[in-house]
Coordinates of C-alpha atoms and ligand atoms in Angstrom, one line a residue:
M1 CA -10.7 53.0 -70.9
P2 CA -13.4 54.6 -70.0
K3 CA -13.7 58.0 -67.8
L4 CA -15.0 59.1 -64.9
L5 CA -15.4 62.3 -63.5
V6 CA -15.3 62.9 -59.7
S7 CA -17.1 66.5 -59.1
D8 CA -17.2 66.5 -54.9
P9 CA -15.0 65.9 -52.7
I10 CA -15.0 61.2 -52.1
D11 CA -13.3 59.4 -50.0
Q12 CA -10.2 57.5 -51.6
A13 CA -11.4 54.3 -50.8
G14 CA -13.9 54.7 -54.0
I15 CA -11.3 56.4 -56.2
D16 CA -9.8 53.2 -55.8
I17 CA -11.5 50.9 -57.2
L18 CA -12.9 52.6 -59.8
S19 CA -9.0 53.6 -60.6
Q20 CA -9.1 49.7 -61.5
V21 CA -11.6 50.3 -64.4
A22 CA -11.3 54.0 -65.4
Q23 CA -9.7 56.8 -65.7
V24 CA -10.2 59.1 -62.6
D25 CA -10.3 62.8 -62.9
V26 CA -11.1 64.6 -59.7
E27 CA -12.3 68.2 -60.1
T28 CA -14.1 69.6 -57.2
S29 CA -14.7 73.0 -58.1
L30 CA -16.0 73.0 -61.7
S31 CA -18.4 75.8 -62.3
Q32 CA -22.2 75.2 -64.0
E33 CA -20.8 76.4 -67.1
D34 CA -17.0 74.0 -67.0
L35 CA -19.3 71.3 -65.7
V36 CA -21.7 71.5 -69.4
R37 CA -18.5 72.3 -71.0
V38 CA -16.5 69.0 -70.1
I39 CA -19.5 66.3 -69.2
P40 CA -19.3 65.6 -73.2
E41 CA -15.8 63.5 -72.0
Y42 CA -17.5 61.3 -69.6
D43 CA -19.0 58.2 -69.3
A44 CA -19.3 58.0 -65.8
L45 CA -20.3 61.2 -63.0
M46 CA -19.7 60.6 -59.4
I47 CA -21.0 63.2 -57.1
R48 CA -21.8 64.0 -53.6
S49 CA -25.1 67.1 -52.8
G50 CA -22.3 69.9 -53.9
T51 CA -23.2 69.0 -57.6
R52 CA -26.2 70.2 -59.5
V53 CA -26.9 68.1 -61.9
T54 CA -29.2 69.7 -64.1
K55 CA -30.8 69.0 -67.5
E56 CA -28.0 71.3 -69.0
I57 CA -25.3 69.3 -67.6
I58 CA -27.3 65.8 -68.2
E59 CA -28.4 67.2 -72.1
A60 CA -24.9 68.6 -72.8
A61 CA -23.5 64.8 -72.3
T62 CA -23.0 62.3 -75.3
Q63 CA -21.6 59.2 -73.6
L64 CA -22.0 59.5 -70.1
K65 CA -23.9 56.0 -68.7
I66 CA -24.3 56.7 -64.9
I67 CA -24.1 59.2 -62.2
G68 CA -23.5 58.2 -58.7
R69 CA -24.6 60.1 -55.9
A70 CA -22.4 59.0 -53.0
G71 CA -25.2 59.3 -50.4
V72 CA -29.2 59.2 -50.1
G73 CA -30.7 62.4 -51.7
V74 CA -30.7 62.5 -55.4
D75 CA -32.5 65.7 -55.3
N76 CA -29.8 67.2 -56.4
V77 CA -29.8 65.2 -59.7
D78 CA -32.5 65.8 -62.6
V79 CA -33.5 62.3 -62.6
A80 CA -36.4 62.3 -65.2
T81 CA -34.1 63.7 -67.6
A82 CA -31.1 61.2 -67.1
T83 CA -33.7 58.7 -67.3
R84 CA -35.0 59.9 -70.3
K85 CA -31.5 59.7 -71.6
G86 CA -30.9 56.0 -70.2
I87 CA -28.2 57.4 -68.0
V88 CA -28.6 54.9 -64.8
V89 CA -28.6 57.0 -61.7
V90 CA -27.4 55.3 -58.3
N91 CA -27.5 56.2 -55.1
S92 CA -26.4 54.5 -51.7
P93 CA -29.2 54.3 -49.9
E94 CA -28.0 53.2 -46.3
G95 CA -24.5 54.0 -46.1
N96 CA -25.1 57.3 -44.6
T97 CA -28.1 56.4 -42.3
I98 CA -25.6 56.3 -38.8
A99 CA -24.0 59.3 -39.8
A100 CA -27.1 61.8 -40.1
A101 CA -29.1 60.4 -37.3
E102 CA -26.3 60.8 -34.8
H103 CA -26.2 64.2 -36.1
A104 CA -30.1 64.7 -35.3
I105 CA -29.5 63.7 -32.1
A106 CA -26.1 65.8 -31.3
M107 CA -28.4 69.3 -32.4
M108 CA -30.6 68.2 -30.3
L109 CA -28.6 68.0 -27.8
S110 CA -26.9 71.1 -28.2
L111 CA -29.9 72.8 -28.8
S112 CA -31.0 71.3 -25.1
R113 CA -27.6 73.1 -23.5
Y114 CA -26.3 75.3 -25.5
I115 CA -22.8 73.4 -26.5
P116 CA -21.9 75.7 -29.4
D117 CA -22.3 79.4 -27.7
A118 CA -21.1 77.7 -24.3
N119 CA -18.0 76.6 -25.8
Q120 CA -17.4 79.8 -27.7
S121 CA -18.4 81.4 -25.1
V122 CA -15.7 80.1 -22.7
K123 CA -13.2 80.3 -25.3
S124 CA -13.6 84.2 -25.2
G125 CA -12.1 84.4 -22.0
K126 CA -15.8 83.6 -19.8
W127 CA -17.0 81.8 -17.2
N128 CA -20.6 82.2 -17.4
R129 CA -22.5 79.8 -16.1
K130 CA -26.1 81.4 -15.4
A131 CA -26.4 81.6 -19.3
F132 CA -26.9 78.2 -20.2
V133 CA -28.9 76.8 -18.2
G134 CA -30.7 74.3 -20.5
T135 CA -33.3 71.5 -20.6
E136 CA -33.6 67.5 -20.3
V137 CA -34.6 65.7 -22.9
Y138 CA -35.2 62.5 -20.7
K139 CA -39.5 62.5 -20.5
K140 CA -39.7 65.1 -23.5
T141 CA -42.2 64.2 -27.0
L142 CA -40.0 63.6 -29.9
G143 CA -41.9 64.3 -33.0
I144 CA -40.3 62.7 -35.6
V145 CA -41.5 63.5 -39.1
G146 CA -40.3 60.9 -41.8
L147 CA -40.4 57.0 -40.1
G148 CA -37.9 55.7 -42.7
K149 CA -34.0 54.5 -42.3
I150 CA -32.5 57.4 -40.7
G151 CA -35.9 58.6 -38.7
S152 CA -36.3 55.2 -37.2
H153 CA -32.7 55.3 -36.0
V154 CA -33.3 58.9 -34.7
A155 CA -36.4 56.7 -32.6
A156 CA -34.3 54.0 -31.7
A157 CA -31.5 56.9 -29.9
A158 CA -34.4 58.8 -28.1
K159 CA -35.9 56.2 -26.7
A160 CA -32.8 54.9 -25.0
M161 CA -32.6 58.1 -23.6
G162 CA -35.7 58.2 -22.4
M163 CA -38.0 60.1 -24.5
K164 CA -41.4 59.3 -25.1
L165 CA -41.6 59.4 -29.4
I166 CA -44.5 60.2 -32.1
A167 CA -44.2 60.3 -35.3
Y168 CA -45.6 61.6 -38.4
D169 CA -45.0 59.4 -41.6
P170 CA -48.0 58.2 -44.0
F171 CA -46.6 55.6 -45.7
I172 CA -45.4 53.6 -42.8
S173 CA -47.9 50.9 -41.2
T174 CA -49.1 51.1 -37.4
E175 CA -47.8 48.3 -36.5
R176 CA -44.0 48.8 -38.0
A177 CA -44.5 52.1 -35.9
E178 CA -44.8 50.2 -33.4
Q179 CA -42.2 47.6 -33.4
I180 CA -39.5 51.0 -33.6
G181 CA -42.1 52.3 -30.0
C182 CA -43.5 55.4 -32.1
R183 CA -46.8 56.2 -32.0
L184 CA -48.4 57.2 -35.3
V185 CA -50.1 60.7 -35.1
D186 CA -51.4 63.2 -37.7
L187 CA -49.3 66.6 -38.4
D188 CA -51.1 69.3 -37.1
L189 CA -50.8 66.9 -33.6
L190 CA -47.5 66.5 -33.7
F191 CA -46.7 69.9 -34.1
R192 CA -49.1 70.9 -31.5
E193 CA -47.9 67.8 -28.6
A194 CA -43.9 67.8 -29.7
D195 CA -40.8 69.0 -27.8
Y196 CA -38.7 68.5 -30.1
I197 CA -39.3 67.8 -33.8
T198 CA -36.8 66.2 -36.2
L199 CA -37.5 66.1 -39.8
H200 CA -36.1 62.9 -41.7
V201 CA -37.9 63.2 -45.1
P202 CA -37.3 63.3 -49.0
K203 CA -38.4 67.1 -50.5
T204 CA -40.8 66.3 -52.7
A205 CA -43.9 68.8 -53.3
E206 CA -45.7 67.4 -50.1
T207 CA -42.4 68.1 -47.8
A208 CA -41.6 71.4 -49.0
N209 CA -42.4 74.1 -46.5
M210 CA -44.0 71.7 -44.5
I211 CA -43.0 73.7 -41.1
D212 CA -44.1 77.4 -42.4
A213 CA -45.4 80.4 -40.1
A214 CA -48.7 78.7 -39.5
A215 CA -47.2 75.2 -38.5
L216 CA -45.1 77.1 -36.2
A217 CA -48.0 79.3 -35.2
K218 CA -49.0 75.7 -33.7
M219 CA -46.1 74.7 -31.6
K220 CA -44.9 74.7 -28.2
P221 CA -43.9 78.2 -26.8
N222 CA -40.5 76.3 -25.9
V223 CA -40.2 74.0 -29.1
R224 CA -37.0 73.4 -30.5
I225 CA -36.9 71.9 -34.4
V226 CA -34.1 69.7 -36.2
N227 CA -33.5 69.4 -39.7
C228 CA -31.0 67.3 -41.3
S229 CA -32.8 65.9 -43.8
R230 CA -33.3 68.7 -47.0
G231 CA -33.3 72.4 -46.8
G232 CA -36.8 74.3 -47.9
I233 CA -39.1 71.6 -45.9
I234 CA -38.8 74.8 -43.6
D235 CA -39.6 78.2 -44.2
E236 CA -36.4 79.6 -43.4
A237 CA -37.5 83.6 -43.0
A238 CA -40.8 82.3 -40.7
L239 CA -38.3 80.2 -38.7
A240 CA -35.6 83.7 -38.4
E241 CA -38.7 85.4 -37.5
A242 CA -40.3 82.8 -34.9
L243 CA -36.6 82.6 -33.4
R244 CA -36.4 86.3 -32.8
E245 CA -39.5 87.0 -31.6
E246 CA -38.8 84.0 -29.2
R247 CA -41.9 82.4 -30.0
I248 CA -40.3 79.2 -29.9
G249 CA -37.1 77.3 -28.2
G250 CA -34.7 76.8 -30.9
A251 CA -33.6 75.2 -34.0
A252 CA -30.7 73.1 -35.7
L253 CA -30.3 73.1 -39.4
D254 CA -27.5 71.0 -41.1
V255 CA -29.2 72.1 -44.5
F256 CA -30.7 75.1 -46.4
E257 CA -32.7 76.1 -49.0
N258 CA -29.8 76.9 -51.1
E259 CA -26.6 75.5 -50.3
P260 CA -23.5 77.1 -49.2
L261 CA -25.9 79.6 -47.3
E262 CA -26.2 83.2 -48.0
A263 CA -24.5 85.4 -47.0
D264 CA -27.0 87.5 -46.3
S265 CA -29.9 85.2 -44.7
P266 CA -31.7 86.3 -41.8
L267 CA -30.7 82.6 -39.9
R268 CA -27.2 83.6 -39.8
S269 CA -28.2 86.9 -37.4
V270 CA -30.3 84.8 -35.0
G271 CA -28.7 84.1 -31.6
K272 CA -28.1 81.4 -29.3
Q273 CA -31.4 79.4 -30.1
L274 CA -30.0 78.6 -33.6
I275 CA -27.3 75.9 -34.3
L276 CA -26.5 75.9 -37.9
T277 CA -24.1 72.9 -39.9
P278 CA -22.6 73.3 -43.2
H279 CA -24.6 70.1 -44.6
L280 CA -22.8 68.0 -41.8
G281 CA -25.6 64.5 -41.7
A282 CA -22.9 62.6 -43.8
S283 CA -19.6 63.6 -43.2
T284 CA -18.1 61.2 -40.9
A285 CA -15.1 58.9 -41.4
E286 CA -17.5 55.6 -41.6
A287 CA -19.4 56.8 -43.7
Q288 CA -18.0 58.9 -46.1
V289 CA -16.2 55.4 -46.4
N290 CA -19.4 53.1 -46.6
V291 CA -20.9 56.1 -49.2
A292 CA -17.6 56.1 -51.7
I293 CA -17.5 52.3 -51.7
D294 CA -21.3 50.8 -52.5
V295 CA -21.0 53.5 -55.2
A296 CA -18.0 53.0 -56.3
E297 CA -18.5 49.2 -56.9
Q298 CA -22.4 50.2 -58.5
I299 CA -20.5 52.4 -61.5
R300 CA -17.9 50.0 -62.1
D301 CA -20.6 47.0 -62.4
V302 CA -22.0 49.4 -64.9
L303 CA -19.4 50.5 -67.0
L304 CA -18.5 47.0 -67.1
G305 CA -21.9 46.1 -68.3
L306 CA -23.7 44.5 -64.9
P307 CA -26.6 45.9 -62.7
A308 CA -26.5 47.6 -60.2
R309 CA -28.0 47.1 -57.4
S310 CA -29.4 51.0 -55.9
A311 CA -30.6 52.7 -59.2
V312 CA -32.8 54.9 -58.7
N313 CA -34.0 54.8 -62.2
I314 CA -34.0 51.2 -64.3
P315 CA -35.4 48.4 -63.4
G316 CA -33.4 45.2 -62.0
L317 CA -34.7 43.1 -64.9
Y318 CA -33.3 40.4 -66.5
P319 CA -33.2 41.4 -69.8
D320 CA -35.6 38.6 -71.4
A321 CA -38.7 38.7 -69.1
L322 CA -38.7 42.3 -69.3
E323 CA -38.8 42.5 -72.8
K324 CA -42.0 40.3 -72.7
L325 CA -43.6 42.1 -69.7
R326 CA -42.8 45.7 -70.5
P327 CA -46.8 46.4 -70.7
Y328 CA -47.9 44.7 -68.1
L329 CA -45.4 46.4 -66.1
Q330 CA -46.6 49.6 -66.9
L331 CA -50.1 48.6 -66.3
A332 CA -48.9 47.4 -62.7
E333 CA -47.3 50.8 -61.9
T334 CA -50.0 52.9 -63.6
L335 CA -52.0 50.8 -61.5
G336 CA -50.4 50.7 -58.3
N337 CA -49.8 54.3 -58.5
L338 CA -53.6 54.6 -58.9
V339 CA -54.8 52.4 -56.0
G340 CA -52.6 53.9 -53.6
Q341 CA -54.3 57.8 -54.6
V342 CA -57.5 56.0 -54.3
A343 CA -57.2 54.7 -51.2
G344 CA -55.0 57.8 -49.9
G345 CA -53.2 57.0 -45.9
R346 CA -51.3 53.8 -45.5
I347 CA -51.6 50.9 -46.8
E348 CA -51.4 47.4 -44.6
L349 CA -52.1 44.9 -47.6
L350 CA -51.8 45.2 -51.1
N351 CA -53.5 42.1 -52.8
V352 CA -52.5 41.5 -56.4
R353 CA -54.9 39.5 -58.9
M354 CA -53.3 38.2 -62.1
Q355 CA -56.6 37.7 -64.8
G356 CA -56.5 36.3 -67.8
D357 CA -53.6 35.6 -70.2
L358 CA -51.6 37.5 -67.6
A359 CA -52.1 34.3 -64.9
N360 CA -49.7 32.8 -66.4
N361 CA -47.2 34.9 -66.2
D362 CA -44.0 35.3 -63.5
S363 CA -45.8 37.6 -61.2
Q364 CA -42.8 38.5 -59.1
P365 CA -42.0 41.3 -61.8
V366 CA -45.5 42.3 -62.1
V367 CA -46.2 42.7 -58.0
V368 CA -42.9 44.6 -58.0
A369 CA -43.7 46.9 -60.7
A370 CA -47.2 47.4 -58.6
L371 CA -45.3 48.0 -55.4
K372 CA -42.8 50.9 -57.6
G373 CA -46.3 52.5 -58.6
L374 CA -47.7 52.2 -54.9
L375 CA -44.5 53.6 -53.0
S376 CA -44.1 56.0 -56.3
Q377 CA -45.6 59.4 -54.2
A378 CA -44.0 58.2 -50.9
L379 CA -40.7 57.5 -52.4
R380 CA -41.2 59.5 -55.8
E381 CA -37.7 58.5 -58.3
R382 CA -36.1 56.7 -55.2
V383 CA -38.2 53.1 -55.3
N384 CA -37.3 51.2 -58.2
Y385 CA -37.6 47.6 -59.6
V386 CA -35.0 46.3 -57.5
N387 CA -35.7 47.8 -54.0
A388 CA -39.3 48.0 -54.3
S389 CA -39.8 45.5 -52.4
I390 CA -37.8 45.9 -49.7
E391 CA -39.1 49.2 -48.9
A392 CA -43.1 48.0 -48.7
K393 CA -41.5 45.2 -46.3
E394 CA -39.6 48.0 -44.2
R395 CA -43.4 50.0 -44.4
G396 CA -44.8 47.2 -43.2
I397 CA -47.2 46.3 -46.4
R398 CA -48.4 43.1 -47.0
V399 CA -48.6 41.3 -50.4
I400 CA -50.8 38.8 -51.4
E401 CA -50.2 37.0 -54.8
T402 CA -53.5 35.6 -56.7
R403 CA -53.7 34.3 -60.3
D404 CA -57.6 33.3 -61.9
A405 CA -57.0 32.4 -65.8
S406 CA -60.5 32.1 -65.6
I407 CA -61.2 36.0 -65.8
R408 CA -61.1 37.0 -69.5
D409 CA -63.2 39.8 -69.7
Y410 CA -60.4 41.2 -72.0
A411 CA -57.0 39.0 -72.6
G412 CA -54.8 39.9 -69.8
S413 CA -55.9 42.1 -67.1
L414 CA -54.8 42.7 -63.3
H415 CA -56.8 44.0 -60.5
L416 CA -55.1 45.3 -56.9
E417 CA -56.9 45.6 -53.8
A418 CA -55.5 47.9 -51.1
K419 CA -56.3 47.7 -47.8
G420 CA -54.9 50.7 -45.6
S421 CA -55.9 53.0 -42.4
L422 CA -58.4 54.6 -44.6
G423 CA -60.4 52.2 -45.9
D424 CA -60.4 48.9 -48.1
H425 CA -60.1 50.1 -52.2
A426 CA -59.8 48.5 -55.5
V427 CA -58.5 49.2 -59.2
T428 CA -58.7 46.6 -62.5
G429 CA -56.9 47.2 -65.7
A430 CA -56.1 45.8 -68.3
L431 CA -54.2 45.6 -71.5
L432 CA -56.3 46.3 -74.9
G433 CA -54.5 44.7 -78.3
D434 CA -52.5 47.2 -79.1
G435 CA -51.0 47.4 -75.4
E436 CA -53.0 50.5 -74.8
I437 CA -53.8 50.4 -70.9
R438 CA -57.2 50.8 -69.8
I439 CA -58.6 51.5 -66.0
T440 CA -61.9 48.9 -66.0
D441 CA -63.2 49.1 -62.4
I442 CA -62.8 50.9 -59.7
D443 CA -64.1 50.1 -56.4
E444 CA -66.3 47.1 -58.2
F445 CA -68.1 50.1 -60.3
P446 CA -67.3 49.2 -64.1
I447 CA -65.3 52.4 -66.5
N448 CA -63.5 51.7 -69.3
V449 CA -60.9 55.0 -69.4
P450 CA -57.4 55.6 -70.4
P451 CA -55.1 56.7 -67.4
N452 CA -54.2 60.8 -67.7
H453 CA -51.8 62.5 -65.9
Y454 CA -54.3 64.7 -64.0
M455 CA -57.7 62.6 -63.0
L456 CA -61.2 63.9 -61.2
F457 CA -63.0 60.7 -59.6
T458 CA -66.2 61.6 -58.2
R459 CA -68.3 59.1 -56.2
H460 CA -72.0 60.5 -56.2
R461 CA -75.8 59.2 -56.6
D462 CA -76.7 58.4 -59.8
M463 CA -79.6 61.3 -60.4
P464 CA -80.1 63.3 -63.3
G465 CA -78.2 66.6 -63.1
I466 CA -75.2 66.2 -61.1
I467 CA -73.1 65.9 -64.4
G468 CA -73.9 68.8 -66.1
K469 CA -73.0 70.3 -63.0
I470 CA -69.6 69.1 -62.2
G471 CA -69.2 70.1 -65.6
S472 CA -69.9 74.2 -65.3
L473 CA -67.9 73.5 -62.3
L474 CA -64.6 72.7 -64.0
G475 CA -66.0 75.5 -66.7
S476 CA -66.4 78.1 -64.4
F477 CA -63.1 77.7 -63.1
N478 CA -61.5 77.2 -66.3
V479 CA -60.4 74.1 -66.3
N480 CA -60.6 71.4 -69.4
I481 CA -62.6 68.5 -69.2
A482 CA -60.6 65.6 -72.1
S483 CA -63.0 63.3 -71.5
M484 CA -65.6 61.9 -69.2
Q485 CA -67.1 58.8 -68.1
V486 CA -69.9 57.4 -65.3
G487 CA -69.8 53.4 -63.7
R488 CA -73.2 52.4 -62.2
K489 CA -74.0 49.0 -60.6
I490 CA -77.6 49.4 -60.7
V491 CA -79.9 52.4 -62.4
R492 CA -80.6 55.9 -59.3
G493 CA -78.0 53.9 -57.2
D494 CA -74.4 54.7 -56.4
A495 CA -71.9 55.5 -59.7
V496 CA -68.6 56.6 -60.2
M497 CA -67.7 59.8 -62.5
V498 CA -64.2 59.4 -63.8
L499 CA -63.0 62.9 -65.9
S500 CA -59.7 63.2 -67.6
I501 CA -58.9 67.0 -67.1
D502 CA -55.8 69.0 -68.9
D503 CA -54.9 71.3 -65.8
P504 CA -54.8 70.4 -61.9
L505 CA -57.2 71.4 -60.1
P506 CA -57.5 75.0 -59.0
D507 CA -57.3 75.6 -55.2
G508 CA -60.7 75.2 -53.9
L509 CA -62.1 74.0 -56.3
L510 CA -62.0 70.2 -55.6
D511 CA -64.1 71.5 -52.1
E512 CA -66.8 72.8 -54.6
I513 CA -67.0 69.9 -55.7
K514 CA -68.0 68.0 -52.5
K515 CA -70.4 70.4 -52.2
V516 CA -72.6 69.8 -55.4
P517 CA -76.2 68.2 -54.2
G518 CA -75.7 63.6 -54.5
I519 CA -71.6 64.1 -54.9
R520 CA -70.6 61.7 -51.7
D521 CA -67.2 61.8 -52.2
A522 CA -64.4 63.8 -55.0
Y523 CA -61.0 63.8 -55.4
T524 CA -57.7 64.2 -57.7
V525 CA -55.2 61.2 -58.2
T526 CA -51.8 62.5 -60.7
L527 CA -50.7 59.8 -62.8
Ligands
LIG601 N1 -27.8 65.9 -44.1 C1 -27.3 64.9 -44.6 O1 -26.5 65.2 -44.3 C2 -28.1 63.8 -44.8 C3 -29.9 64.0 -45.2 N2 -30.1 62.8 -45.8 C4 -31.6 63.0 -46.0 O2 -32.3 62.5 -44.9 C5 -33.7 62.2 -45.8 C6 -33.8 61.1 -45.2 O3 -33.0 60.0 -45.4 P1 -33.5 58.2 -45.3 O4 -34.0 58.2 -43.7 O5 -32.8 57.6 -45.5 O6 -34.5 58.2 -45.9 P2 -36.0 56.6 -46.4 O7 -36.1 56.8 -47.7 O8 -35.7 55.8 -45.3 O9 -37.0 58.1 -45.4 C7 -38.0 58.9 -45.6 C8 -39.1 58.1 -45.2 O10 -40.4 59.7 -45.3 C9 -41.1 59.2 -45.5 N3 -41.8 60.1 -46.2 C10 -42.4 61.1 -47.2 N4 -43.0 61.6 -47.9 C11 -43.4 62.1 -46.8 C12 -44.1 62.9 -46.1 N5 -44.9 63.7 -47.3 N6 -44.9 63.1 -45.2 C13 -44.2 62.2 -43.8 N7 -43.1 61.7 -44.6 C14 -42.9 60.9 -45.2 C15 -41.2 58.0 -46.4 O11 -42.7 57.4 -45.9 C16 -40.1 57.4 -45.8 O12 -40.5 56.6 -44.3 C17 -33.8 62.2 -46.7 O13 -33.8 63.9 -47.4 C18 -32.0 62.2 -47.0 O14 -31.5 63.5 -48.5 C19 -29.8 61.6 -45.5 C20 -28.2 61.5 -45.6 C21 -27.0 62.6 -44.8
LIG602 O1 -27.1 61.6 -48.9 C1 -27.2 62.6 -48.4 O2 -28.6 62.6 -48.6 C2 -27.0 64.2 -47.7 O3 -27.1 64.9 -48.0 C3 -25.6 63.9 -47.5 O4 -24.9 64.8 -48.3 P1 -23.4 64.7 -49.2 O5 -23.3 63.9 -49.7 O6 -22.2 65.3 -47.1 O7 -23.4 66.4 -49.8

């Protein structure tokens, strides 16, 4: 019988399902060292946010097939290492949506009416009504950062309370936001206009420290901030200082950079304008049953050799189709990722054109792979072949599939065109005989470059001297160029330059490049 380790408190409903197919060991106080030591015995691991599944633990595993996260965020799991080791990581994307949204609303109202402090005061024998005069949320502006599942539910509840809704989510279409009743704005405007701000984004490089001292300085003096998403999205020291100096109205935090919150955290000594809860967003009876069953069923299925429905790191395709299409799926994912970054902003329409031999294949997996690539900047490892289409639909991205077997520049090629809030952009790519990917066209400029981790693209006037100037600029910032290519349609017209570079561009260099005479636009891409 396979063995399952449950290392965080999980509802019995999940344990009951798993006990039918595995030996279940529940050990909820293991240290990192203990986990490294015991993990080789186990076929499956079930966790919540309390266990950090580090590279060391995953590498120590010898027979682990699946890590089940009974909740949403998988930022406590080293998904990249699990994927490399072929370990499936599953989560429960919707099981605790309502619980987390309701906690955010509870935090907002508690902040407005000082409920925790008022309660404490009465219990300590006082009857002080003057100290706790609150504010109403009715007709106030709520700024929602991240309009996904939880953010949308918060929006619905806040709307019912008569709040005005604005939101920042660069990956949601205007139509989708309008359906929810939100006006999409940029982050700067949200910071300046909101009376309440609530965060519902995953923790990524873009969202880390999104609310820092500079952001806090832009906000209204009485703004109240709620964070029930992830620690580290707000700079805790800057927040504590702003609260202590009464530069903002209040904050309510459920999640922290380090959990449990350190004993000497500056947050612990802030007064009634700050409410802290110990990561309780998902802690309702209903949500715990939902996530436990959802994840237990998936672990059971994977242990029985069946596919998982919410795997964050494997394609949910049938093995035969997968094998045949695998190189094209990689091409589609790379081009999706590329066109998403080239277009920037919100994508409203993706046109996927399968060309040459590729036109004779099943298009669905290719489209899914392109969408997975397109959404990967927003959703990171959470988007997969199983959920990419649903995630795209929820974001209001329309997809058009076309085929043209007569385009035969290469045996098989793929053309992606993205229409978005910042304009329309298109990329084409092909597979060479040896299966290597080539980007063959960008915005109708012919090129022929393999994808690279770090790339720099420019749009410029085709005139002598430009290439040299860009080369020297990169050199002067110690950025090594691996390859460089120029594509143009007509001599001395518009051209594109594509550089593969060994390192990311240092701060300020992109602005310098944009200042070079003749350069119309420049942007970087990470593939
Ligand atoms: N406190 C708690 O106990 C709980 C916390 N969570 C956390 O809540 C967060 C949101 O969860 P869901 O709504 O289920 O996820 P979701 O994936 O449905 O929504 C996240 C939204 O954030 C947007 N987004 C991504 N990068 C962004 C950026 N740089 N700026 C603005 N928006 C961006 C995405 O487009 C997406 O619409 C996650 O971090 C999750 O781990 C979830 C459940 C319970
Ligand atoms: O689902 C999530 O992302 C959460 O943050 C919930 O965490 P928990 O399962 O309560 O430790």
